[in-house]
CSV table of C-alpha atoms and ligand atoms in Angstrom, one decimal:
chain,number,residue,atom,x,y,z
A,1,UNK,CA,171.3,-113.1,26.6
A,2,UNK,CA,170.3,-115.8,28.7
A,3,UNK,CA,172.4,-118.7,28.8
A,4,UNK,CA,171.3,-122.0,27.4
A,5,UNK,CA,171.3,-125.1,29.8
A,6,UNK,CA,173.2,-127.7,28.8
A,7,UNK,CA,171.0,-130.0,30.6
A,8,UNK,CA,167.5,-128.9,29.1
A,9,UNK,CA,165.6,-131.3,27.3
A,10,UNK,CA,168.3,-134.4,28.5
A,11,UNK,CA,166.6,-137.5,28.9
A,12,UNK,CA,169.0,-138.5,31.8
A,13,UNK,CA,169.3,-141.7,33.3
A,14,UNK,CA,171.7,-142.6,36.3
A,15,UNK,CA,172.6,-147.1,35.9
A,16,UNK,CA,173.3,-147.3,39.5
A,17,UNK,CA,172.6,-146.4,42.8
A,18,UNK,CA,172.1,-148.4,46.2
A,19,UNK,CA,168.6,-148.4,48.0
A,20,UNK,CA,168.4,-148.2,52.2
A,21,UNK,CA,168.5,-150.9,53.6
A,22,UNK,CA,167.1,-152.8,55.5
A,23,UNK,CA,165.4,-149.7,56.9
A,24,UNK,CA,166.3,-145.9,56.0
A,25,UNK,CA,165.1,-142.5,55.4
A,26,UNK,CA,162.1,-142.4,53.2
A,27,UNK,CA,162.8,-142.1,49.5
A,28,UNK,CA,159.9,-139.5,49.0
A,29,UNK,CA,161.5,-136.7,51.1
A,30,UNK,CA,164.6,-134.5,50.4
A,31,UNK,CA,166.4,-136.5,53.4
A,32,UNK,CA,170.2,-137.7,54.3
A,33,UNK,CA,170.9,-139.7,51.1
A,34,UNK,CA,172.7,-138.8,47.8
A,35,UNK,CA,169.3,-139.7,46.1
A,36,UNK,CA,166.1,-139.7,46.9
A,37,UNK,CA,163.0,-138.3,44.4
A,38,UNK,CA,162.9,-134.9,45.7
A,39,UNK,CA,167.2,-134.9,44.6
A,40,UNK,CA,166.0,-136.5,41.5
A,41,UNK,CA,163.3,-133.8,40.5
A,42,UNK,CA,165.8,-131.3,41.5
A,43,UNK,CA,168.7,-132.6,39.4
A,44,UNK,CA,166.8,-133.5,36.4
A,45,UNK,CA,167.3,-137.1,36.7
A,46,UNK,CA,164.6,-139.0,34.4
A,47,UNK,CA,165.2,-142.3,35.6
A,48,UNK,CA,167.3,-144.6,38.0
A,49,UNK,CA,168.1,-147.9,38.0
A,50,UNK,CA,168.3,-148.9,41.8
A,51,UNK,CA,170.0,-152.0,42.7
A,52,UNK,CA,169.1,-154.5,45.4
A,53,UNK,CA,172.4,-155.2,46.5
A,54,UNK,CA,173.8,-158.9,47.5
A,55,UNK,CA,177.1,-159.2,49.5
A,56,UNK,CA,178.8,-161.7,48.3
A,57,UNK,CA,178.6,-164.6,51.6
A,58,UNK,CA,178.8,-168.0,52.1
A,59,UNK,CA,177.7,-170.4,48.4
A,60,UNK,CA,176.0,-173.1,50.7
A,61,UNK,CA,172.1,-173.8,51.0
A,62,UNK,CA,171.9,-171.2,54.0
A,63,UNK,CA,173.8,-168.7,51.9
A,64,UNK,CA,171.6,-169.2,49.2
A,65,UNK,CA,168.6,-169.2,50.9
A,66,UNK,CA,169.5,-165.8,52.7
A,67,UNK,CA,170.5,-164.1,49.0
A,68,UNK,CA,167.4,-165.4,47.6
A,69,UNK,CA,165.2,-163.6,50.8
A,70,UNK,CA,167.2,-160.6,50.9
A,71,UNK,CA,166.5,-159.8,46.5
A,72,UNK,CA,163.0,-160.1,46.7
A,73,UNK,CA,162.6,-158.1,50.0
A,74,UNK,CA,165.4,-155.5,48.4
A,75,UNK,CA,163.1,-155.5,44.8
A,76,UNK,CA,159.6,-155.0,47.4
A,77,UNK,CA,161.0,-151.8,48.9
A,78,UNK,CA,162.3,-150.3,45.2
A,79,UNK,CA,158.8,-151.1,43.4
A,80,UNK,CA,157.6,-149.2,46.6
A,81,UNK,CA,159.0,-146.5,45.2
A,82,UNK,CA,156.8,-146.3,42.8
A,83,UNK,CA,153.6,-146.9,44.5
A,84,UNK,CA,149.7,-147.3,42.5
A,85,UNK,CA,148.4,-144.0,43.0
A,86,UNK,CA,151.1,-142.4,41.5
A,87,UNK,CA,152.3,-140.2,44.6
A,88,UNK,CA,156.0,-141.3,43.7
A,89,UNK,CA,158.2,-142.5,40.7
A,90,UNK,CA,157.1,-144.8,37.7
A,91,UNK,CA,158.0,-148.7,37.9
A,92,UNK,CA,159.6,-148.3,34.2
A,93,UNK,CA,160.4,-151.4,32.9
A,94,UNK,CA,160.7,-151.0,29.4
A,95,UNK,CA,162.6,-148.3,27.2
A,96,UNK,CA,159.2,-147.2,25.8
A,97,UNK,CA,157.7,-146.9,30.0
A,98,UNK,CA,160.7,-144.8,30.7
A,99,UNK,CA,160.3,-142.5,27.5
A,100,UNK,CA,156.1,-142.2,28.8
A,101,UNK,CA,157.5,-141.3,32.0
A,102,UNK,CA,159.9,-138.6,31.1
A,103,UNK,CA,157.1,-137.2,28.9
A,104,UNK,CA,154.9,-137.5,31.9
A,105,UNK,CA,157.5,-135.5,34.0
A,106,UNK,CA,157.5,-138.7,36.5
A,107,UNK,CA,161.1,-140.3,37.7
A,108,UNK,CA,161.4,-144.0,36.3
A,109,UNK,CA,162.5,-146.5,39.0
A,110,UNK,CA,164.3,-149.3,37.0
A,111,UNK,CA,164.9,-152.6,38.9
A,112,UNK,CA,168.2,-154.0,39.0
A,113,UNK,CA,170.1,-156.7,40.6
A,114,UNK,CA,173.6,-156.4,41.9
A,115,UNK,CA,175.3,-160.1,42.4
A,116,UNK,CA,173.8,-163.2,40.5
A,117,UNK,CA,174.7,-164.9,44.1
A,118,UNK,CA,170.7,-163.6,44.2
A,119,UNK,CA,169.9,-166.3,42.0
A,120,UNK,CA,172.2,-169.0,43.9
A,121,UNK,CA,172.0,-172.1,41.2
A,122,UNK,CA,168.7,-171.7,40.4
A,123,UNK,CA,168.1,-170.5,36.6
A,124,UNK,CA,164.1,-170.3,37.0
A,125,UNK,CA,164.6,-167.1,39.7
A,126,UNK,CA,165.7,-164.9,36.7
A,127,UNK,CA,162.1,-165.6,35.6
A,128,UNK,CA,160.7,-164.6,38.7
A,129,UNK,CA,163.1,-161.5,38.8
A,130,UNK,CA,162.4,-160.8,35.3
A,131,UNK,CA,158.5,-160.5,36.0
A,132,UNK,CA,159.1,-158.0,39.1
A,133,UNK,CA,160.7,-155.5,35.9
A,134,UNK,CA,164.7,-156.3,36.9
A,135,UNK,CA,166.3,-154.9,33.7
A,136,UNK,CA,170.3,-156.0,34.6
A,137,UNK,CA,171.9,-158.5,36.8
A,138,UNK,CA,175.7,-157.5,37.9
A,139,UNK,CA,177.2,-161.2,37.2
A,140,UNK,CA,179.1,-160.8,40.7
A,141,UNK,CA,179.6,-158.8,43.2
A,142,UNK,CA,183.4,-158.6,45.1
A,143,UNK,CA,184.2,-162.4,45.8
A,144,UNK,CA,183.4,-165.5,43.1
A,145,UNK,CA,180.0,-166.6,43.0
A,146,UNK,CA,178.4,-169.7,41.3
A,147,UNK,CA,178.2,-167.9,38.1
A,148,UNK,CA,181.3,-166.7,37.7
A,149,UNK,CA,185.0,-165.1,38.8
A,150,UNK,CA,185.1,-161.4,40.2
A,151,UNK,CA,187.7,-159.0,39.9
A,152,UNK,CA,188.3,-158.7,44.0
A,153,UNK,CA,188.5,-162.3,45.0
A,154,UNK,CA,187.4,-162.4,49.0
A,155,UNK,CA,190.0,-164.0,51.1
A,156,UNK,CA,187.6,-164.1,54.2
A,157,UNK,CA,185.4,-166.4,51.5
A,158,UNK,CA,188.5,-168.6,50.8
A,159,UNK,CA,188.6,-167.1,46.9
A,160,UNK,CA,191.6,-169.3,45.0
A,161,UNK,CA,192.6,-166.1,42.2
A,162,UNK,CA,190.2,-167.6,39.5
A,163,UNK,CA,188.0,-170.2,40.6
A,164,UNK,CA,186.1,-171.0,37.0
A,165,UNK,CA,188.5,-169.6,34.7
A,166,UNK,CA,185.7,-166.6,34.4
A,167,UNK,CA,181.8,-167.5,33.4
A,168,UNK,CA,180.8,-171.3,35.2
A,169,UNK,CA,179.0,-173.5,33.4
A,170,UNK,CA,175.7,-172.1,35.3
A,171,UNK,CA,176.7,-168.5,34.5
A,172,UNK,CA,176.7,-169.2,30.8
A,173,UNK,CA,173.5,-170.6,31.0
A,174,UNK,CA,172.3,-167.9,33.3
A,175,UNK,CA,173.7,-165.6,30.5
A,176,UNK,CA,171.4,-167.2,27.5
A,177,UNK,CA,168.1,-167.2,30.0
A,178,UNK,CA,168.8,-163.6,30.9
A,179,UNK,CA,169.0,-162.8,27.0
A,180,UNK,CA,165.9,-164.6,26.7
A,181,UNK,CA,164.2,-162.4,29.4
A,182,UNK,CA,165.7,-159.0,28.2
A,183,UNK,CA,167.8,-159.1,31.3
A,184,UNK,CA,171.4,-157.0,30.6
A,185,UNK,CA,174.6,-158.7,31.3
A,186,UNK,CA,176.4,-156.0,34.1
A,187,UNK,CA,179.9,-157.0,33.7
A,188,UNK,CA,181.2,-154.5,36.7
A,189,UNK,CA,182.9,-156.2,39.5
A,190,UNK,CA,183.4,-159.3,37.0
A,191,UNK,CA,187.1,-160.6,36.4
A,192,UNK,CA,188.5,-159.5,33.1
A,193,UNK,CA,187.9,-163.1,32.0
A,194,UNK,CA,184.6,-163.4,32.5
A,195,UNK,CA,183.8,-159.9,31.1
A,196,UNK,CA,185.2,-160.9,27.4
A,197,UNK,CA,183.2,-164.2,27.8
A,198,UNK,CA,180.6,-162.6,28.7
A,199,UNK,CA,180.7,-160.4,25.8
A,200,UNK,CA,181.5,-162.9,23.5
A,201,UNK,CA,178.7,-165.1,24.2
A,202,UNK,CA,175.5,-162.7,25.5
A,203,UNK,CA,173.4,-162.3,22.2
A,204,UNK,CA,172.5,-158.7,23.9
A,205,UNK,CA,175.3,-156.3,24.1
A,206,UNK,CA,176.9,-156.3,27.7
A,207,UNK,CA,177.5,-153.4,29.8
A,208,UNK,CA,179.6,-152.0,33.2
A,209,UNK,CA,176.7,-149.8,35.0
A,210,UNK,CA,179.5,-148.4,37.2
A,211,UNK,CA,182.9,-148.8,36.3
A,212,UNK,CA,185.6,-146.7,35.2
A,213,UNK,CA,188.6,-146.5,32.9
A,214,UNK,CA,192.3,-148.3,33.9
A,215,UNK,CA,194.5,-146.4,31.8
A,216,UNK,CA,193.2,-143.5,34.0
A,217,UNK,CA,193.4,-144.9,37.5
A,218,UNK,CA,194.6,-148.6,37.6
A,219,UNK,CA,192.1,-150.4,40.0
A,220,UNK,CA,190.5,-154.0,39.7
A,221,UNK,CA,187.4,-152.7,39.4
A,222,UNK,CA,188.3,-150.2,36.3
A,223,UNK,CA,188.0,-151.7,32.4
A,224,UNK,CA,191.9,-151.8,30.5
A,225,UNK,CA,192.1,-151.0,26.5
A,226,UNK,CA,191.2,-154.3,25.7
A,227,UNK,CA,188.2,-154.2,28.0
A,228,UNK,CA,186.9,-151.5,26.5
A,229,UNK,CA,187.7,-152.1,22.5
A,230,UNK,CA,185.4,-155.4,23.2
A,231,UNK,CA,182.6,-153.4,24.7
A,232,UNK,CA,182.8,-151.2,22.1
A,233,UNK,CA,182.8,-154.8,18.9
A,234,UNK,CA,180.0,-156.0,20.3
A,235,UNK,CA,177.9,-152.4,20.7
A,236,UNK,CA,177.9,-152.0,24.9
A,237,UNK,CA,178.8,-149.5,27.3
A,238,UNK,CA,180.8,-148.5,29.7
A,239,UNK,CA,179.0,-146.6,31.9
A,240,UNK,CA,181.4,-144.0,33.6
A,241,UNK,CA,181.1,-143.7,38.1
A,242,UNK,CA,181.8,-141.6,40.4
A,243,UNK,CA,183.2,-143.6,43.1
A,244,UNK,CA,186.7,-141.5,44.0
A,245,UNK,CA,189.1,-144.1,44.4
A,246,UNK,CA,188.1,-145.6,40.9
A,247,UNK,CA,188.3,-141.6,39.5
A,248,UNK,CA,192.2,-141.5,40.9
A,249,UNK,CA,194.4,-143.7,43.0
A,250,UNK,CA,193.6,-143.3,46.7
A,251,UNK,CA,191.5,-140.4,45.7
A,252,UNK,CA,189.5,-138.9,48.1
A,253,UNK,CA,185.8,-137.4,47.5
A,254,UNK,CA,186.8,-134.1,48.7
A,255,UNK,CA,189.9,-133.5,46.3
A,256,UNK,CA,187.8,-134.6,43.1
A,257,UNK,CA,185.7,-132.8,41.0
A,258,UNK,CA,183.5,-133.5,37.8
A,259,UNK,CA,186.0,-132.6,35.8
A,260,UNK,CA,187.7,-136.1,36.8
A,261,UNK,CA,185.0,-137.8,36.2
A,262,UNK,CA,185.0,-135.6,32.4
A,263,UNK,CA,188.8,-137.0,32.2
A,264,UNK,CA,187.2,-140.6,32.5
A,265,UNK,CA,184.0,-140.1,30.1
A,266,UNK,CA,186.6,-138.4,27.5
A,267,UNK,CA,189.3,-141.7,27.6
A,268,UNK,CA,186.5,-143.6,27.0
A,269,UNK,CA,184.6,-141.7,24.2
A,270,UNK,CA,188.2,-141.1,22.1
A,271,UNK,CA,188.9,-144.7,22.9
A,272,UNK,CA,185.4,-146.2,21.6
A,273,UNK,CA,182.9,-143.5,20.7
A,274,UNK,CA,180.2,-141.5,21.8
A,275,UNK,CA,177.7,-144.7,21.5
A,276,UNK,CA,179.4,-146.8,24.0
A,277,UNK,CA,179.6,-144.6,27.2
A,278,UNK,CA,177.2,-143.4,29.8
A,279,UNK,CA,176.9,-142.8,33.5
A,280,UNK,CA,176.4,-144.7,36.5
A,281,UNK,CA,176.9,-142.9,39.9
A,282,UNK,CA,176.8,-145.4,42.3
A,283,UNK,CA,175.2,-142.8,44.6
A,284,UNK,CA,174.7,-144.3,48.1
A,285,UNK,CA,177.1,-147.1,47.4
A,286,UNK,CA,180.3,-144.5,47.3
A,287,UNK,CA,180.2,-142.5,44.7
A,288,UNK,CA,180.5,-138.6,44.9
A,289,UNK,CA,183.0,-135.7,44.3
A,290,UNK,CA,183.4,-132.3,45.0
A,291,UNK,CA,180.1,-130.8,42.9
A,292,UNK,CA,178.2,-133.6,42.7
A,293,UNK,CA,178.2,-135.3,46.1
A,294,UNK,CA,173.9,-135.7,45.3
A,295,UNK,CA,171.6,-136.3,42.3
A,296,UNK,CA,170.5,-132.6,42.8
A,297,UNK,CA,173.8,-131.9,41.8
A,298,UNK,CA,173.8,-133.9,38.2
A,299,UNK,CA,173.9,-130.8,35.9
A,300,UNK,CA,176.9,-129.9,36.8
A,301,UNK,CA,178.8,-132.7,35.1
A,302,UNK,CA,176.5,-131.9,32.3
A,303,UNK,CA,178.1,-128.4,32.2
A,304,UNK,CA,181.4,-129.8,32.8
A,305,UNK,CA,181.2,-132.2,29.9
A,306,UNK,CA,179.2,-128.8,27.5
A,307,UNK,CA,182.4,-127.2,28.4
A,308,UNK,CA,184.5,-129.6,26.6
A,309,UNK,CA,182.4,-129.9,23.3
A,310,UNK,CA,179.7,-132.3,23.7
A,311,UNK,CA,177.0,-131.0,22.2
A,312,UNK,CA,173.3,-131.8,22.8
A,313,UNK,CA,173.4,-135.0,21.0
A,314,UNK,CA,176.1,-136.2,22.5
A,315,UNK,CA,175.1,-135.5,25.7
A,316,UNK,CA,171.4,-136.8,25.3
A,317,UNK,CA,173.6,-139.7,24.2
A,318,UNK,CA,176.0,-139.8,27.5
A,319,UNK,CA,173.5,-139.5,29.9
A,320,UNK,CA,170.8,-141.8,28.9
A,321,UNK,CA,170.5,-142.3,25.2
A,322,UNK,CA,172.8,-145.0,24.6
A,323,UNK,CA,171.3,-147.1,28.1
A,324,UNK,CA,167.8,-146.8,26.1
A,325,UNK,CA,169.6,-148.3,22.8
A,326,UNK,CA,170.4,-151.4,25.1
A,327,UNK,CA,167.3,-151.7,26.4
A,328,UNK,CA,165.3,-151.5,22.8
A,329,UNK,CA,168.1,-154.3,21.5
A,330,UNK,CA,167.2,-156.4,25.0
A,331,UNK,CA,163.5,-156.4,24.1
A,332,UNK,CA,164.2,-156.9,20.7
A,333,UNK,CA,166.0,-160.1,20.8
A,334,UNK,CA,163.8,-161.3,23.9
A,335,UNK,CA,161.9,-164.7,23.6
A,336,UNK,CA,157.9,-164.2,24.0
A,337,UNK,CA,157.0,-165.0,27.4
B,1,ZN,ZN1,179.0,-152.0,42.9
């Protein structure tokens, strides 16, 4: 009898994973990083969303000015992944693109920002990143921005503990514009206070693209109880990584496996349900274990996760379905442009 795959006929999507840069191996050819298109193919990976990532620096003019260079450069080289004659992946801005694209047997590249800092103070740059296809904005990176408090304040930046008491002013208003735009609210690296305002207030349903779960491995950058039980009221996700010292305290790569990153994805499904948790790598940013140190590698977590009673629904669900869901609610509430 042949055995079934638990990963057949999964419309999988990975929320995060870091882009060379500023110059790096080319993303077309099986090279050096954990993903690249050929690793994607391989590990039946429909879609990414790539961040262009912002280091938290300095909140004056120069600062800002730098941020603002280094997003669109960063967005440039991921829609260059996908370039016009269709050689590489999909630009796949919408849930219906990336559904088109899976049919298609194409790998979606979805834009995505990592540390508002890209938008400095200015509100109209989400409309300018909102037109290049970005589909989430992570609200900080480590280190408070203009928007709000993160959950590593930067010393070397002169952080005070909480600077706005969680979302500023400017990152409630950012909050309402990127609702407007179908922009999701990414929550990881945010300060526990400013991700239950934030989930209060976003009409959308925020989510953590790469987090994990506190009660499991207690690190800043990990989601408590409480954390959790509020993504799960207002419909969001958690979306599980598989960064090691987030899996386990002072874990190393080598000594995990998937099924520690299983342990996390089952705390979080008995805590809020199978509609509320997903999975973002954060491939090329720090994430691997054991097993899956590449995206080639993805099914095995599937067959980790098939091992302990998820079924195909709830798997579809896991690694892609639920991500979708947000994404259909984004566009549904977003204004006309
Ligand atoms: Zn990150």
């Amino acid at each position: 009898m042949k055995e079934i795959d638990p990963h057949d006929g999964i419309l999988a999507i990975d929320t995060h994973v870091d882009i060379p840069w500023p110059n790096g191996p080319s993303p077309f050819e099986d090279g050096p990083r954990c993903v690249d298109l050929p690793k994607l193919k391989a590990g039946r990976i429909a879609a990414v969303c790539f961040a262009a990532y912002i280091p938290q620096d300095k909140r004056d003019d120069a600062g800002h000015a730098a941020a603002a260079g280094r997003v669109r450069a960063m967005l440039d080289a991921i829609a260059a992944m996908a370039p016009y004659d269709g050689s590489g992946g999909l630009l796949t801005s919408t849930a219906e693109s990336i559904a088109q694209a899976y049919a298609a047997g194409k790998t979606g590249i979805i834009p995505a920002i990592e540390n508002g800092y890209a938008m400095g103070k200015d509100l109209a740059a989400l409309d300018e990143f909102a037109a290049r296809g970005v589909r989430y904005i992570t609200l900080t990176h480590n280190g408070h921005n203009e928007l709000a408090d993160a959950a590593i304040p930067r010393k070397d930046l002169d952080n005070v503990e909480s600077e706005h008491g969680g979302l500023s002013e400017l990152g409630r208003a950012a909050i309402g514009r990127m609702n407007e735009l179908g922009i999701l609210v990414d929550v990881s690296h945010a300060a526990k206070s400013t991700m239950l305002q934030a989930a209060a207030l976003s009409r959308t349903p925020i989510l953590a693209t790469h987090s994990c779960v506190r009660a499991l491995c207690d690190h800043p950058r990990n989601l408590d109880d409480e954390q959790l039980e509020a993504l799960q009221a207002v419909g969001g996700l958690v979306q599980i990584t598989i960064v090691s010292n987030f899996l386990r305290p002072k874990g190393r790569s080598a000594d995990l496996s998937v099924a520690d990153i299983a342990d996390h994805v089952d705390y979080a499904v008995r805590k809020i349900g199978i509609d509320h948790v997903g999975i973002g790598t954060d491939f090329d940013g720090g994430g691997g274990v054991r097993g899956f140190m590449n995206a080639s590698q993805s099914p095995h977590l599937t067959k980790e996760l098939a091992k302990r009673g998820y079924d195909h629904e709830a798997l579809g669900k896991i690694w892609g379905g639920n991500f979708l869901r947000l994404l259909r609610q984004a566009e549904a509430i977003q204004a006309p442009r």
